[in-house]
PDB file of C-alpha atoms in Angstrom:
ATOM      1  CA  MET A   1      -6.289  -8.503 -16.571  1.00 92.00           C
ATOM      2  CA  THR A   2      -9.088  -9.054 -19.064  1.00 90.00           C
ATOM      3  CA  ALA A   3     -11.666  -7.674 -16.639  1.00 91.00           C
ATOM      4  CA  MET A   4      -9.440  -4.695 -15.882  1.00 92.00           C
ATOM      5  CA  LYS A   5      -8.971  -4.011 -19.585  1.00 89.00           C
ATOM      6  CA  GLN A   6     -12.737  -4.155 -20.185  1.00 84.00           C
ATOM      7  CA  SER A   7     -13.441  -1.812 -17.271  1.00 77.00           C
ATOM      8  CA  SER A   8     -11.052   0.859 -18.577  1.00 69.00           C
ATOM      9  CA  ALA A   9     -13.889   2.503 -20.498  1.00 65.00           C
ATOM     10  CA  ALA A  10     -16.098   2.976 -17.398  1.00 61.00           C
ATOM     11  CA  PRO A  11     -16.432   6.465 -15.868  1.00 59.00           C
ATOM     12  CA  ASP A  12     -13.817   7.548 -13.316  1.00 64.00           C
ATOM     13  CA  ASN A  13     -16.293   7.668 -10.438  1.00 65.00           C
ATOM     14  CA  ASP A  14     -17.522   4.072 -10.956  1.00 78.00           C
ATOM     15  CA  GLN A  15     -16.855   2.382  -7.606  1.00 83.00           C
ATOM     16  CA  ALA A  16     -17.094  -1.160  -8.985  1.00 85.00           C
ATOM     17  CA  ARG A  17     -14.465  -0.273 -11.578  1.00 87.00           C
ATOM     18  CA  TYR A  18     -12.230   1.254  -8.921  1.00 89.00           C
ATOM     19  CA  ALA A  19     -12.560  -1.790  -6.644  1.00 91.00           C
ATOM     20  CA  LEU A  20     -11.635  -4.111  -9.506  1.00 93.00           C
ATOM     21  CA  TRP A  21      -8.594  -1.983 -10.315  1.00 94.00           C
ATOM     22  CA  ARG A  22      -7.522  -1.608  -6.688  1.00 95.00           C
ATOM     23  CA  HIS A  23      -7.578  -5.356  -6.053  1.00 96.00           C
ATOM     24  CA  GLY A  24      -6.347  -6.331  -9.513  1.00 96.00           C
ATOM     25  CA  ALA A  25      -3.453  -3.877  -9.480  1.00 97.00           C
ATOM     26  CA  ASP A  26      -2.471  -5.000  -5.984  1.00 97.00           C
ATOM     27  CA  LEU A  27      -2.351  -8.623  -7.131  1.00 97.00           C
ATOM     28  CA  LEU A  28      -0.374  -7.758 -10.275  1.00 97.00           C
ATOM     29  CA  ALA A  29       2.118  -5.801  -8.162  1.00 97.00           C
ATOM     30  CA  LYS A  30       2.568  -8.715  -5.733  1.00 97.00           C
ATOM     31  CA  LEU A  31       3.147 -11.034  -8.677  1.00 97.00           C
ATOM     32  CA  ARG A  32       5.549  -8.504 -10.244  1.00 96.00           C
ATOM     33  CA  ALA A  33       3.554  -9.096 -13.422  1.00 97.00           C
ATOM     34  CA  THR A  34       5.675  -7.330 -16.010  1.00 97.00           C
ATOM     35  CA  GLU A  35       3.318  -8.598 -18.710  1.00 97.00           C
ATOM     36  CA  ALA A  36       0.694  -6.253 -17.222  1.00 98.00           C
ATOM     37  CA  LEU A  37       2.844  -3.115 -17.486  1.00 98.00           C
ATOM     38  CA  ASP A  38       1.260  -1.829 -20.707  1.00 97.00           C
ATOM     39  CA  LEU A  39      -2.222  -2.093 -19.194  1.00 97.00           C
ATOM     40  CA  LEU A  40      -1.159  -0.578 -15.880  1.00 97.00           C
ATOM     41  CA  ILE A  41       0.782   2.287 -17.451  1.00 98.00           C
ATOM     42  CA  ALA A  42      -2.103   3.125 -19.787  1.00 96.00           C
ATOM     43  CA  ASN A  43      -4.211   3.589 -16.642  1.00 94.00           C
ATOM     44  CA  LEU A  44      -1.770   5.448 -14.374  1.00 96.00           C
ATOM     45  CA  THR A  45      -4.284   8.247 -13.804  1.00 93.00           C
ATOM     46  CA  LEU A  46      -7.253   5.986 -12.972  1.00 91.00           C
ATOM     47  CA  THR A  47      -8.651   6.951  -9.585  1.00 90.00           C
ATOM     48  CA  ASP A  48     -11.805   6.708  -7.513  1.00 85.00           C
ATOM     49  CA  GLY A  49     -12.225  10.482  -7.766  1.00 81.00           C
ATOM     50  CA  PHE A  50     -12.658  10.887  -4.007  1.00 83.00           C
ATOM     51  CA  SER A  51      -9.118  11.728  -2.979  1.00 81.00           C
ATOM     52  CA  ILE A  52      -6.023  13.324  -4.405  1.00 83.00           C
ATOM     53  CA  SER A  53      -3.924  10.928  -2.344  1.00 86.00           C
ATOM     54  CA  LEU A  54      -1.725   8.896  -4.643  1.00 87.00           C
ATOM     55  CA  SER A  55      -2.762   5.736  -2.816  1.00 88.00           C
ATOM     56  CA  HIS A  56      -6.078   6.178  -4.675  1.00 92.00           C
ATOM     57  CA  TYR A  57      -4.318   5.559  -8.020  1.00 95.00           C
ATOM     58  CA  PRO A  58      -4.026   1.749  -8.093  1.00 96.00           C
ATOM     59  CA  ALA A  59      -2.142   1.452 -11.385  1.00 97.00           C
ATOM     60  CA  THR A  60       0.430   4.005 -10.243  1.00 97.00           C
ATOM     61  CA  VAL A  61       0.980   2.116  -6.991  1.00 97.00           C
ATOM     62  CA  ALA A  62       1.309  -1.186  -8.877  1.00 98.00           C
ATOM     63  CA  VAL A  63       3.777   0.119 -11.471  1.00 98.00           C
ATOM     64  CA  THR A  64       5.925   1.626  -8.735  1.00 98.00           C
ATOM     65  CA  SER A  65       5.846  -1.676  -6.834  1.00 97.00           C
ATOM     66  CA  ILE A  66       6.875  -3.651  -9.922  1.00 98.00           C
ATOM     67  CA  GLY A  67       9.986  -1.480  -9.950  1.00 98.00           C
ATOM     68  CA  GLN A  68      12.996  -1.242 -12.235  1.00 98.00           C
ATOM     69  CA  SER A  69      11.524  -3.359 -15.036  1.00 98.00           C
ATOM     70  CA  ALA A  70       8.843  -0.685 -15.538  1.00 98.00           C
ATOM     71  CA  ILE A  71      11.319   2.121 -16.251  1.00 98.00           C
ATOM     72  CA  PRO A  72      11.757   1.540 -20.027  1.00 98.00           C
ATOM     73  CA  LYS A  73       7.994   1.657 -20.609  1.00 98.00           C
ATOM     74  CA  LEU A  74       7.621   4.701 -18.353  1.00 98.00           C
ATOM     75  CA  GLN A  75      10.442   6.360 -20.279  1.00 98.00           C
ATOM     76  CA  LEU A  76       8.373   5.955 -23.453  1.00 98.00           C
ATOM     77  CA  VAL A  77       5.420   7.691 -21.809  1.00 98.00           C
ATOM     78  CA  LEU A  78       7.672  10.481 -20.616  1.00 97.00           C
ATOM     79  CA  GLY A  79       9.191  10.973 -24.053  1.00 96.00           C
ATOM     80  CA  LYS A  80       6.223  10.425 -26.345  1.00 97.00           C
ATOM     81  CA  ASN A  81       2.893  10.912 -24.581  1.00 97.00           C
ATOM     82  CA  ALA A  82       1.200  14.197 -25.522  1.00 98.00           C
ATOM     83  CA  ASN A  83      -0.724  14.374 -22.232  1.00 97.00           C
ATOM     84  CA  PRO A  84       1.285  16.233 -19.554  1.00 98.00           C
ATOM     85  CA  HIS A  85      -0.820  14.613 -16.818  1.00 96.00           C
ATOM     86  CA  MET A  86       0.343  11.165 -17.985  1.00 98.00           C
ATOM     87  CA  ARG A  87       3.946  12.368 -18.199  1.00 98.00           C
ATOM     88  CA  LYS A  88       3.717  13.708 -14.649  1.00 98.00           C
ATOM     89  CA  PHE A  89       2.511  10.319 -13.404  1.00 98.00           C
ATOM     90  CA  ALA A  90       5.326   8.621 -15.334  1.00 98.00           C
ATOM     91  CA  VAL A  91       7.820  10.920 -13.570  1.00 98.00           C
ATOM     92  CA  PHE A  92       6.194  10.043 -10.242  1.00 97.00           C
ATOM     93  CA  CYS A  93       6.653   6.330 -10.896  1.00 98.00           C
ATOM     94  CA  ILE A  94      10.213   6.672 -12.198  1.00 98.00           C
ATOM     95  CA  ALA A  95      11.281   8.843  -9.260  1.00 98.00           C
ATOM     96  CA  SER A  96       9.522   6.572  -6.762  1.00 97.00           C
ATOM     97  CA  ILE A  97      11.310   3.536  -8.180  1.00 98.00           C
ATOM     98  CA  GLY A  98      14.594   5.425  -8.007  1.00 98.00           C
ATOM     99  CA  GLY A  99      18.122   4.272  -8.726  1.00 98.00           C
ATOM    100  CA  ALA A 100      20.778   5.290 -11.209  1.00 97.00           C
ATOM    101  CA  ARG A 101      18.677   4.248 -14.203  1.00 98.00           C
ATOM    102  CA  ALA A 102      15.766   6.404 -13.019  1.00 98.00           C
ATOM    103  CA  LYS A 103      18.105   9.341 -12.519  1.00 98.00           C
ATOM    104  CA  GLY A 104      19.442   8.941 -16.055  1.00 98.00           C
ATOM    105  CA  VAL A 105      15.963   8.816 -17.572  1.00 98.00           C
ATOM    106  CA  LEU A 106      14.854  11.934 -15.698  1.00 98.00           C
ATOM    107  CA  THR A 107      18.070  13.784 -16.506  1.00 98.00           C
ATOM    108  CA  ASN A 108      17.625  13.051 -20.216  1.00 98.00           C
ATOM    109  CA  ALA A 109      13.935  14.006 -20.166  1.00 98.00           C
ATOM    110  CA  LEU A 110      14.350  17.371 -18.451  1.00 98.00           C
ATOM    111  CA  PRO A 111      15.624  19.438 -21.416  1.00 98.00           C
ATOM    112  CA  ASN A 112      12.861  18.131 -23.704  1.00 97.00           C
ATOM    113  CA  GLU A 113       9.912  18.600 -21.334  1.00 98.00           C
ATOM    114  CA  THR A 114       7.542  21.335 -22.542  1.00 97.00           C
ATOM    115  CA  ASP A 115       5.061  21.507 -19.663  1.00 98.00           C
ATOM    116  CA  ARG A 116       6.232  23.802 -16.848  1.00 97.00           C
ATOM    117  CA  CYS A 117       4.713  21.677 -14.068  1.00 97.00           C
ATOM    118  CA  VAL A 118       6.168  18.424 -15.372  1.00 98.00           C
ATOM    119  CA  ARG A 119       9.528  20.125 -15.938  1.00 98.00           C
ATOM    120  CA  ARG A 120       9.520  21.416 -12.359  1.00 97.00           C
ATOM    121  CA  PHE A 121       8.548  17.997 -11.023  1.00 97.00           C
ATOM    122  CA  ILE A 122      11.448  16.380 -12.903  1.00 98.00           C
ATOM    123  CA  ALA A 123      13.863  19.045 -11.613  1.00 98.00           C
ATOM    124  CA  VAL A 124      12.699  18.652  -8.013  1.00 97.00           C
ATOM    125  CA  SER A 125      12.890  14.855  -8.323  1.00 97.00           C
ATOM    126  CA  LEU A 126      16.495  15.124  -9.484  1.00 97.00           C
ATOM    127  CA  GLU A 127      17.231  17.538  -6.649  1.00 96.00           C
ATOM    128  CA  MET A 128      15.786  15.041  -4.161  1.00 96.00           C
ATOM    129  CA  PHE A 129      17.990  12.304  -5.677  1.00 96.00           C
ATOM    130  CA  SER A 130      21.003  14.311  -4.473  1.00 93.00           C
ATOM    131  CA  ASN A 131      20.345  13.501  -0.815  1.00 91.00           C
ATOM    132  CA  LYS A 132      23.287  11.953   1.008  1.00 90.00           C
ATOM    133  CA  VAL A 133      21.319   9.430   3.061  1.00 89.00           C
ATOM    134  CA  LYS A 134      19.738   7.550   0.142  1.00 90.00           C
ATOM    135  CA  PRO A 135      21.245   8.771  -3.142  1.00 93.00           C
ATOM    136  CA  ASN A 136      19.031   8.418  -6.244  1.00 96.00           C
ATOM    137  CA  GLN A 137      15.963   7.913  -4.061  1.00 96.00           C
ATOM    138  CA  ILE A 138      13.193  10.268  -2.982  1.00 95.00           C
ATOM    139  CA  PRO A 139      13.533  10.848   0.772  1.00 91.00           C
ATOM    140  CA  PRO A 140      10.446   9.760   2.727  1.00 84.00           C
ATOM    141  CA  ASP A 141       7.814  12.379   3.529  1.00 73.00           C
ATOM    142  CA  ASP A 142       9.323  15.108   1.424  1.00 73.00           C
ATOM    143  CA  GLY A 143       6.783  17.914   1.168  1.00 89.00           C
ATOM    144  CA  LYS A 144       8.709  19.758  -1.527  1.00 92.00           C
ATOM    145  CA  TRP A 145       8.512  16.741  -3.845  1.00 94.00           C
ATOM    146  CA  PHE A 146       4.770  16.289  -3.331  1.00 92.00           C
ATOM    147  CA  SER A 147       4.208  20.037  -3.775  1.00 94.00           C
ATOM    148  CA  ALA A 148       6.029  19.808  -7.103  1.00 95.00           C
ATOM    149  CA  PHE A 149       3.885  16.828  -8.127  1.00 95.00           C
ATOM    150  CA  TYR A 150       0.724  18.827  -7.456  1.00 93.00           C
ATOM    151  CA  CYS A 151       2.342  21.894  -9.108  1.00 94.00           C
ATOM    152  CA  LEU A 152       1.733  23.975  -5.978  1.00 89.00           C
ATOM    153  CA  ALA A 153       4.936  25.978  -5.729  1.00 67.00           C
ATOM    154  CA  GLU A 154       7.529  27.423  -8.026  1.00 59.00           C
TER     155      GLU A 154
END
């Protein structure tokens, strides 16, 4: 975690930094290291810069893997972070984790969200939670949800 924290200041396209984060975040996720949540959440948008695939965002993958215990800290990002990009990634993690608690957080955040893309992403996430097969979960391979994340369609 110390090495990951020190590398946070490196440029986004630094491959050594990305490799450290990819492996470090994977290990922290496997350990369900809740003590690393602040560090991981602060770096949700860290990527290698080569792909828009969300698998190239190691902190986002790790936070989602840690699961329900991350929701309170993600809720803080969603409610207080001035950067809409960070809020969008917080919504992604919350919705990916799913469950009744996630639904409640997103429902409460929707009326206060000021960014149109983040607002739409929250609304689509809540719509996806209404599926009958897996309630309060994002159905697998849902193009509408990913389109809303990338703010592609209204």
